[in-house]
XYZ file of C-alpha atoms in Angstrom:
500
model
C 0.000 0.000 0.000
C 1.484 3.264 -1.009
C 1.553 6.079 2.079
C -0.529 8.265 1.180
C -3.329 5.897 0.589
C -2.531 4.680 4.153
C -2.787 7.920 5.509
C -6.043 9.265 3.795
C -7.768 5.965 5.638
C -7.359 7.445 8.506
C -9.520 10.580 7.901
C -12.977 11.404 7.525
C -13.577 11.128 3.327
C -14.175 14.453 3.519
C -10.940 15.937 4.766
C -8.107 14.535 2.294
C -9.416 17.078 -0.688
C -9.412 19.885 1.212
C -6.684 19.480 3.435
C -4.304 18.599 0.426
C -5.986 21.321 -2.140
C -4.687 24.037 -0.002
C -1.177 23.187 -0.327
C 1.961 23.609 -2.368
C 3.564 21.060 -4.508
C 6.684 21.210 -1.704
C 4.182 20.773 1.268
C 2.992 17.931 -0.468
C 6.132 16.238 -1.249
C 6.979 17.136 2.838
C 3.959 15.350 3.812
C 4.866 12.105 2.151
C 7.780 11.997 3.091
C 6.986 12.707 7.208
C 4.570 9.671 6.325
C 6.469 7.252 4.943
C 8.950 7.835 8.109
C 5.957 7.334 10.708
C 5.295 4.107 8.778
C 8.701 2.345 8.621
C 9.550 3.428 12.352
C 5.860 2.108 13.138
C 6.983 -1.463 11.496
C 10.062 -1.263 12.865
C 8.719 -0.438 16.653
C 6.153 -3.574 15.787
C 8.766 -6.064 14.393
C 11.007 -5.812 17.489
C 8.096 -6.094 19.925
C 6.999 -9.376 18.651
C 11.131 -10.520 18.639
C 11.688 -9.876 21.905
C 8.073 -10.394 23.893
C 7.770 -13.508 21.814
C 11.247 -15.449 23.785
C 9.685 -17.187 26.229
C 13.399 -17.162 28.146
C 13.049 -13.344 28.280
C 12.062 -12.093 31.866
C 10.056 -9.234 30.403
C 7.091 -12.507 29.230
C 6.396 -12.750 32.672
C 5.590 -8.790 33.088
C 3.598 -8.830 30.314
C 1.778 -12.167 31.269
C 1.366 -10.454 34.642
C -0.052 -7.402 33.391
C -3.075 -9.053 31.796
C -3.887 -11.136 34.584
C -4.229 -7.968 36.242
C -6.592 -6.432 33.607
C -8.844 -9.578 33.488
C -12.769 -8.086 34.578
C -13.843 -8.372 37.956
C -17.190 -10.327 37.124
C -14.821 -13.015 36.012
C -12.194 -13.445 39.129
C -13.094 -16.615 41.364
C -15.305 -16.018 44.275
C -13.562 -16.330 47.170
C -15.298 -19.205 48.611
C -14.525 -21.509 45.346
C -10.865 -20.262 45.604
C -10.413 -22.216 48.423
C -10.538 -25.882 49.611
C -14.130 -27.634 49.425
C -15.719 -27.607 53.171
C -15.360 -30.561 55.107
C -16.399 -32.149 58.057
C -13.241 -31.025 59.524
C -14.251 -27.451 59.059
C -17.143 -27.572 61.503
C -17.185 -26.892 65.562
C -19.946 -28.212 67.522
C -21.110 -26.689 70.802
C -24.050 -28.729 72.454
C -25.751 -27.569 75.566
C -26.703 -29.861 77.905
C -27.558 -31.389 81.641
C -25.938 -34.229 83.533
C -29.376 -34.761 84.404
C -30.784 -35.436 80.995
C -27.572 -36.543 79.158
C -28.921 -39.945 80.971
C -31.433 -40.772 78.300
C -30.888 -37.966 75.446
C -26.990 -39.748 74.813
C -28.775 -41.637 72.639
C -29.892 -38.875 70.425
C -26.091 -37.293 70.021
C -24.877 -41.174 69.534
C -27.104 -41.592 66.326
C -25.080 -39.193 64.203
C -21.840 -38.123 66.112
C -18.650 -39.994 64.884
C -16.220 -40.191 67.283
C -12.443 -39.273 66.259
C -14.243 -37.687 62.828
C -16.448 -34.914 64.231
C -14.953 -31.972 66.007
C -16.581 -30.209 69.163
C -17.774 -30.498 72.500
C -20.724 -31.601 75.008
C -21.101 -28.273 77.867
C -22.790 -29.901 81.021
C -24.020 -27.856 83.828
C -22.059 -30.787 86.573
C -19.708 -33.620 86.014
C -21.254 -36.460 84.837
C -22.623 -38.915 87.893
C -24.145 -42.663 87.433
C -23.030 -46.207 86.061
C -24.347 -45.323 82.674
C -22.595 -42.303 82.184
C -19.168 -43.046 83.593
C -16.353 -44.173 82.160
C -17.560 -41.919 79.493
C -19.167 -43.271 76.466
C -16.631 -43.086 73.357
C -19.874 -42.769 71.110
C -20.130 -39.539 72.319
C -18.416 -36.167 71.982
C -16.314 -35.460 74.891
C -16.932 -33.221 77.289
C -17.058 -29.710 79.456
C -18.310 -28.088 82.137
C -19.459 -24.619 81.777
C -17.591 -22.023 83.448
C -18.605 -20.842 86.734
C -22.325 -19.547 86.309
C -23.157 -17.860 89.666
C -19.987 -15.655 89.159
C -20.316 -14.581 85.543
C -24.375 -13.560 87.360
C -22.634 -11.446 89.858
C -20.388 -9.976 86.930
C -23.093 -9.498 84.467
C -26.194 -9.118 86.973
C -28.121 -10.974 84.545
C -31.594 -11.531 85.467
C -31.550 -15.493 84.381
C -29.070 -17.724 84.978
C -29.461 -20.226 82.590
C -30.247 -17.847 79.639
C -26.454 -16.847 80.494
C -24.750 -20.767 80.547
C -26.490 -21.150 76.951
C -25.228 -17.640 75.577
C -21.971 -17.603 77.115
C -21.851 -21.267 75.908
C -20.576 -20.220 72.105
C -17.829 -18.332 73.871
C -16.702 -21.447 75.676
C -16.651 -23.302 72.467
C -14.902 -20.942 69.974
C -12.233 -20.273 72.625
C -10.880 -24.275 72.882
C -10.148 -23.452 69.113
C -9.290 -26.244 66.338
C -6.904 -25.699 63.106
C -9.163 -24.908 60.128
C -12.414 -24.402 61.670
C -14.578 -22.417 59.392
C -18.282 -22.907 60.946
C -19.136 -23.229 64.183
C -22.752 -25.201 65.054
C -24.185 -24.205 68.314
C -27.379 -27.024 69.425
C -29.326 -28.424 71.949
C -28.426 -32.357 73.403
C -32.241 -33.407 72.025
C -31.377 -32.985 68.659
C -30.145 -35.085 66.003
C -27.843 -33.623 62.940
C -27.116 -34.503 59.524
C -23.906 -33.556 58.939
C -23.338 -34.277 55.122
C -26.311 -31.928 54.548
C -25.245 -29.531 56.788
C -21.164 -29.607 55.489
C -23.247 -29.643 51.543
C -25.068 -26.819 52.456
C -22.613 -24.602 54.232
C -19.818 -25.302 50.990
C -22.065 -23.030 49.042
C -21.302 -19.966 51.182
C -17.825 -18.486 51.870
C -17.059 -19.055 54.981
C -14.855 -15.437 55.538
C -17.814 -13.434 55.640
C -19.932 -13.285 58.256
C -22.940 -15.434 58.503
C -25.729 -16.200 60.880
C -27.815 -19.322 59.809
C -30.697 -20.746 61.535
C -34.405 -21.797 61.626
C -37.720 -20.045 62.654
C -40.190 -22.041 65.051
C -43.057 -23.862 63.644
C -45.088 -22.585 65.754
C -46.029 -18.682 64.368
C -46.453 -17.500 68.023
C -43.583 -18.534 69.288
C -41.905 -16.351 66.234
C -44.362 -13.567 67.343
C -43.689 -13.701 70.896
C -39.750 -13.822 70.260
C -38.344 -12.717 67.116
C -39.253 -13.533 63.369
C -35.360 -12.746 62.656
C -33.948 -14.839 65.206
C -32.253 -18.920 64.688
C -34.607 -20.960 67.359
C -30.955 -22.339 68.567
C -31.921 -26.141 70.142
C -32.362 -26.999 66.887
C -28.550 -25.413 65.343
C -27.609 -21.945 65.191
C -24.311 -21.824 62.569
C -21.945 -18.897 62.808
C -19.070 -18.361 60.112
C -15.868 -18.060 62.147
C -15.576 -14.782 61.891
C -18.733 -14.504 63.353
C -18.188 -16.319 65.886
C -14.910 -14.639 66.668
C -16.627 -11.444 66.803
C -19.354 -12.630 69.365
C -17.125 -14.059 71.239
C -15.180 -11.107 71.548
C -18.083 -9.048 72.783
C -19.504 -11.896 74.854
C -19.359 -10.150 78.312
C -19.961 -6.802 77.159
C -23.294 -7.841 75.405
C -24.446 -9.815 78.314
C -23.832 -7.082 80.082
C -25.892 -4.695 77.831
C -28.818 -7.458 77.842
C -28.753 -8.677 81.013
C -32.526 -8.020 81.458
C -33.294 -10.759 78.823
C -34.937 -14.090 80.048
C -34.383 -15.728 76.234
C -30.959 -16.979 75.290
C -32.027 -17.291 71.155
C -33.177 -13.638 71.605
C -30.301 -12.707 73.309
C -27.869 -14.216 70.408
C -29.677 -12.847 68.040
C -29.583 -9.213 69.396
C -25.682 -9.562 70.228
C -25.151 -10.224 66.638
C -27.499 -7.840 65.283
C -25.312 -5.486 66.945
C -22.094 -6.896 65.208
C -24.181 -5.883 61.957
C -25.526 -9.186 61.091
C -28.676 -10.659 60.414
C -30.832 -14.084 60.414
C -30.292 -16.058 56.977
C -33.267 -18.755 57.393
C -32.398 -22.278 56.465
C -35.675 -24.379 55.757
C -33.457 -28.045 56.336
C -32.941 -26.429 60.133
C -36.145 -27.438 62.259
C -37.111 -26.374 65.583
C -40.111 -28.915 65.887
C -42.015 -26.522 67.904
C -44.852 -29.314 67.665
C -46.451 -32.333 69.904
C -47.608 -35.598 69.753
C -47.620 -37.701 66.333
C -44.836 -35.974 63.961
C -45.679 -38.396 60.901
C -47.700 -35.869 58.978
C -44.829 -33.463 59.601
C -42.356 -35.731 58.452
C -43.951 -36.851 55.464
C -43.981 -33.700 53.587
C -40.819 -31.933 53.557
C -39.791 -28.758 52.085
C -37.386 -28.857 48.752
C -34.198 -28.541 51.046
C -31.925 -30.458 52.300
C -32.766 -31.686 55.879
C -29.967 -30.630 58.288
C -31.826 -31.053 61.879
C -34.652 -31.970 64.036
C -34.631 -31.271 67.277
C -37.453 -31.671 70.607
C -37.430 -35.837 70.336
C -38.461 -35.355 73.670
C -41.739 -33.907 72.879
C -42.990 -35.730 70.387
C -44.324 -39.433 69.737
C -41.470 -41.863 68.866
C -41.537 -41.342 64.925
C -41.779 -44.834 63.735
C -44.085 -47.404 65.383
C -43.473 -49.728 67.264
C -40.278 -48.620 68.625
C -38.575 -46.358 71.381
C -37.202 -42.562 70.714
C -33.615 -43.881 70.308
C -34.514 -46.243 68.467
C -36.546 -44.371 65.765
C -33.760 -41.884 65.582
C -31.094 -45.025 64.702
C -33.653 -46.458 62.469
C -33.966 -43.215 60.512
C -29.960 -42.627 60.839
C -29.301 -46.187 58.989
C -31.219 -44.650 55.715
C -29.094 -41.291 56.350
C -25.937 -43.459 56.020
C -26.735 -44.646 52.400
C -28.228 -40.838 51.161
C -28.670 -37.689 53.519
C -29.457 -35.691 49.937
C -32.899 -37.493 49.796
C -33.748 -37.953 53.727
C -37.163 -36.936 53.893
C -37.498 -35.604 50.152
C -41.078 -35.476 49.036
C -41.177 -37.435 45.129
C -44.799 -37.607 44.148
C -46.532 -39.528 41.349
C -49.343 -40.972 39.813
C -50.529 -45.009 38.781
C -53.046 -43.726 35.996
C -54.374 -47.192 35.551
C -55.620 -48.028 39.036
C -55.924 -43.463 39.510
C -54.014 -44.065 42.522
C -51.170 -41.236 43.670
C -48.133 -42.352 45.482
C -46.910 -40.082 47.952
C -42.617 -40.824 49.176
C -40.963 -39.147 52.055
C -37.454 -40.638 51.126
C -35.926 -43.040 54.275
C -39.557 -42.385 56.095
C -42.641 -42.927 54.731
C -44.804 -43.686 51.492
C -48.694 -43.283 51.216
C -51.386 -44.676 48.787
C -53.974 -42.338 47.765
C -56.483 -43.719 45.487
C -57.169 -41.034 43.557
C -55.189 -38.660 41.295
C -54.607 -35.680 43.871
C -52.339 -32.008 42.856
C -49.368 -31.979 44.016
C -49.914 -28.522 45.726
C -52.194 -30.462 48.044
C -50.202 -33.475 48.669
C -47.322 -31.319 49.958
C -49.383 -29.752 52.384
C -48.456 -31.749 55.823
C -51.390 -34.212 57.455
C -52.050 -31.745 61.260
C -51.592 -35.558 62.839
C -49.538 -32.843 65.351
C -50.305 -30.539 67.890
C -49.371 -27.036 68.099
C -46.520 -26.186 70.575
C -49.544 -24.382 72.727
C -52.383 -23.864 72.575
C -54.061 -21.462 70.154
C -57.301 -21.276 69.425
C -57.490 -19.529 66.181
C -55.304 -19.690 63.248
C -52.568 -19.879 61.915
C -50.959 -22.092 64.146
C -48.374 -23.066 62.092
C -45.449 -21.261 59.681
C -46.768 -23.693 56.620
C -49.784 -25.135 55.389
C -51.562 -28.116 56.849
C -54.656 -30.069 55.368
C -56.940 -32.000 58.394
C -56.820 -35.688 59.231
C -60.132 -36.867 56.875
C -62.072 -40.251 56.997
C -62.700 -39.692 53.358
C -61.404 -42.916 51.800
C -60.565 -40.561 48.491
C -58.393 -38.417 50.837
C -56.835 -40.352 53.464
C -53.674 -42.170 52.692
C -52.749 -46.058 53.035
C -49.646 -45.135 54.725
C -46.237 -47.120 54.852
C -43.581 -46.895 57.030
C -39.262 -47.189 56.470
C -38.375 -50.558 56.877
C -34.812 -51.358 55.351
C -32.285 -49.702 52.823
C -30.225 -51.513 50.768
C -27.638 -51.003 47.874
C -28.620 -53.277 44.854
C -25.748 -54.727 41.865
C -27.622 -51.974 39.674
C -25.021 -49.852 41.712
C -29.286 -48.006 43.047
C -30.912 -47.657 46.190
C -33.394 -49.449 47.486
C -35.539 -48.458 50.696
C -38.407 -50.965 51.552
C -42.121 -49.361 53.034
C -44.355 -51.803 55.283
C -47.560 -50.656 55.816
C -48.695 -49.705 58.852
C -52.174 -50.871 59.860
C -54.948 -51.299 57.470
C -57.125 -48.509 56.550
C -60.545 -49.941 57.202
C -62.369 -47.117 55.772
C -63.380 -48.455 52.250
C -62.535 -47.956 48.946
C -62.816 -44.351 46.623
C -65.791 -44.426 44.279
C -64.870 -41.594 42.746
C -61.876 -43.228 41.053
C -63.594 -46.555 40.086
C -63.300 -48.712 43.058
C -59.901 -49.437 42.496
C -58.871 -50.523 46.494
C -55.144 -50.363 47.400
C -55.403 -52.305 51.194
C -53.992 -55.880 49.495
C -50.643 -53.351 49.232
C -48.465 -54.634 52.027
C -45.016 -53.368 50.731
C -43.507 -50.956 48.559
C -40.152 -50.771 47.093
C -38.761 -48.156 46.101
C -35.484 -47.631 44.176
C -33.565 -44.180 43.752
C -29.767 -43.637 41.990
C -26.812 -43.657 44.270
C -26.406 -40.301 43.184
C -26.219 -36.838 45.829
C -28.413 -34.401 45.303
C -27.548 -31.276 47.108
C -28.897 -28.073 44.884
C -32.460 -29.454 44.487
C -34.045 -26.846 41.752
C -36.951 -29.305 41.012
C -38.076 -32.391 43.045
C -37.524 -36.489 41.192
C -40.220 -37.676 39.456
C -40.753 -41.383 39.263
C -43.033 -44.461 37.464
C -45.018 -46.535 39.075
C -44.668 -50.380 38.511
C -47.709 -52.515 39.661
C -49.259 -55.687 38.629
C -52.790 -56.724 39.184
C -53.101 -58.375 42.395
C -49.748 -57.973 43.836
C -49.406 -56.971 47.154
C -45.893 -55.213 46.500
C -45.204 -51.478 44.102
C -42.262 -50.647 42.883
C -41.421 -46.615 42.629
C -38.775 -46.044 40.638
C -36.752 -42.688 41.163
C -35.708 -40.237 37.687
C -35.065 -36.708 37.059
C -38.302 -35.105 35.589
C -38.006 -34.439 31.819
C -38.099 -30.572 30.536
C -41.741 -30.446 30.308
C -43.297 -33.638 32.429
C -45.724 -32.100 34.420
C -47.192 -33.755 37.693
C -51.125 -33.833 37.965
């Protein structure tokens, strides 16, 4: 390319006449010439960039490489939590509150999920440990402490309750024994049972060097309204990121100080760490069980999260018939141990042939409806519960509930968790037993299509985690005439399979 085309490129197509009518045959030939100079030192300038940026041996590769790592956009640098190592159960501190005198028969509850030498944390009792059951210490359970000297942090603090102060100044007691690498620390009552794999799945989606307060309302709406709707009900966990924690800690004394005149220990958490700037992030796996009586209905129709806790065993009915607290809670903990991701997970689907819906609380329960029923009413719990107290009107509860009915189209055949097991088809398989018969007759509306001869259904699911859960499983029903066993089988729901 000649340079004077090269230059007249660069100008608006309007300028080059102008510009070079006004001038004299020597400007011209001036002009070309300061051109054709800015061109070969331009190539010049070029060649010897590529020369000597191009040697990978030259030190000046690794400035420039440097440089544009330093220009790359912000909305593309790693977030700071996926920078680091994955969470682990080795990243979590447990602090559990409890009594000498109820450690006695609540042991049990800790000893269904705590793994000794694995988990990290302690057991705060209000007196050493006394009785043939208790000592030598169980190594099933987590070791542990005795809270520091109550009556004199009272006289210190002049707080109005004494044991709102042990459960508060409790986190402080924790943090301080300190453990390498400790990025969450999980404060709890010693009447509630944990699922740790949720819990560590759950908590490796935030980054654990900001602060965080994590927790779950009550069930109960007045016991939200009488407290706090932005405060963790802590028996069942409270989680603080370390920093958190570090902070409260910190501030301990001086904030039970300020709040001394506070009979509530949740309340009193929560309004020390509203005053380190933080708020409640609700959890829906977290659960107070701020119920009574017969949890089934409860149990049977969990939220699309993964389940992390349930705490007050001692209030409610055993959960599975037939057997003890402790041992429902080890009967439910052997399904945990082949898939926490599913524990409790609601899958719902239809047999169009017989129009019966099957209803699957993963590692609990399955019911039998024999008709086709929404979804959006099948998820709403069975009240086979009790509020926490009494209330006259409603609400009651923080969630919908549908009534116990006698209506043979609406009440379920239900099934209860019998055994898990890991077939050669590398799947899952949890077995349902039903409980009693139904005795209440058969659904007209659907064609008289009875499902009491069902004893037993099987249901198989992949030995695959689940831990975002953006849509529930769907499944297929398998079913031959007569047989007293069902098969469900678990699969992710295609793009545009719709459930009704």
């Amino acid at each position: 390319i000649e340079p004077h085309e090269y230059m007249l490129t660069i100008f608006p197509s309007s300028s080059p006449p102008s510009i070079l009518s006004n001038m004299s045959t020597c400007d011209k030939s001036k002009l070309i010439s300061i051109s054709k100079t800015m061109l070969i030192l331009g190539l010049v300038l070029y060649l010897s960039f590529i020369i000597f940026f191009g040697d990978s041996n030259c030190p000046s590769s690794e400035l420039l490489s440097s440089f544009r790592l330093k220009r790359t956009p912000f909305s593309s640098q790693p977030n700071v939590a996926k920078s680091k190592s994955s969470t682990n159960i080795n990243h979590l501190l447990f602090g559990l509150l409890g009594s000498q005198k109820a450690w006695h028969h609540r042991k049990s509850y800790i000893e269904s999920w705590w793994r000794p030498n694995i988990t990290k944390g302690y057991l705060l009792l209000d007196v050493p440990p006394q009785g043939d059951d208790l000592i030598p210490w169980s190594l099933n359970s987590p070791p542990y402490k005795i809270s520091d000297d109550v009556p004199k942090l009272v006289n210190e603090t002049k707080h109005v309750d004494a044991t709102v102060l042990r459960l508060v100044h409790g986190i402080m007691e924790v943090f301080r024994e300190g453990h390498e690498g400790v990025r969450w620390v999980v404060m709890g009552d010693d009447d509630s049972i944990f699922f740790v794999d949720n819990m560590v799945d759950i908590l490796a989606q935030y980054d654990h060097t900001k602060y965080y307060y994590f927790g779950g309302h009550s069930e109960f709406i007045l016991s939200n309204y009488w407290f706090s709707f932005n405060q963790a009900f802590g028996g069942a966990g409270i989680i603080l990121s370390y920093p958190l924690a570090k902070a409260l800690a910190r501030d301990m004394m001086s904030c039970l100080k300020r709040y001394a005149y506070l009979n509530a220990a949740d309340r009193t958490t929560m309004t020390c760490i509203a005053d380190i700037g933080v708020n409640l992030s609700p959890l829906q796996g977290i659960h107070q069980i701020d119920l009574r009586g017969d949890l089934s209905g409860f149990l049977s129709s969990h939220p699309k999260s993964l389940l992390m806790s349930l705490h007050h065993f001692d209030m409610v009915d055993p959960i599975f018939p037939s057997m003890d607290r402790a041992q429902s809670i080890f009967h439910l903990q052997n399904a945990a141990q082949y898939d926490q991701s599913r524990m409790l997970q609601q899958t719902i689907c239809h047999h169009r042939s017989k129009s019966w819906t099957f209803s699957v609380s993963w590692g609990y329960s399955a019911h039998i409806y024999e008709k086709i029923m929404p979804r959006s009413w099948i998820q709403r719990p069975i009240e086979t519960f009790k509020p926490w107290q009494k209330s006259p009107n409603p609400p009651r509860y923080m969630f919908d509930v549908r009534s116990t009915s006698g209506d043979p189209c609406e009440a379920p055949h239900v099934f209860f968790f019998k055994s898990v097991e890991r077939t050669p088809r590398n799947e899952i398989l949890t077995t349902y037993t039903r409980a009693w018969p139904r005795g209440i007759g058969t659904c007209l509306y659907a064609g008289n299509h009875s499902a009491e001869y069902v004893s037993e259904i099987h249901v198989y699911s992949p030995a695959i985690k689940r831990i975002q859960i953006d849509r529930c499983e769907c499944c297929d029903i398998v079913h031959k005439d007569g047989s007293n066993k069902a098969e469900v089988k678990y699969r992710e729901c295609k793009e545009d399979e719709i459930i009704a």
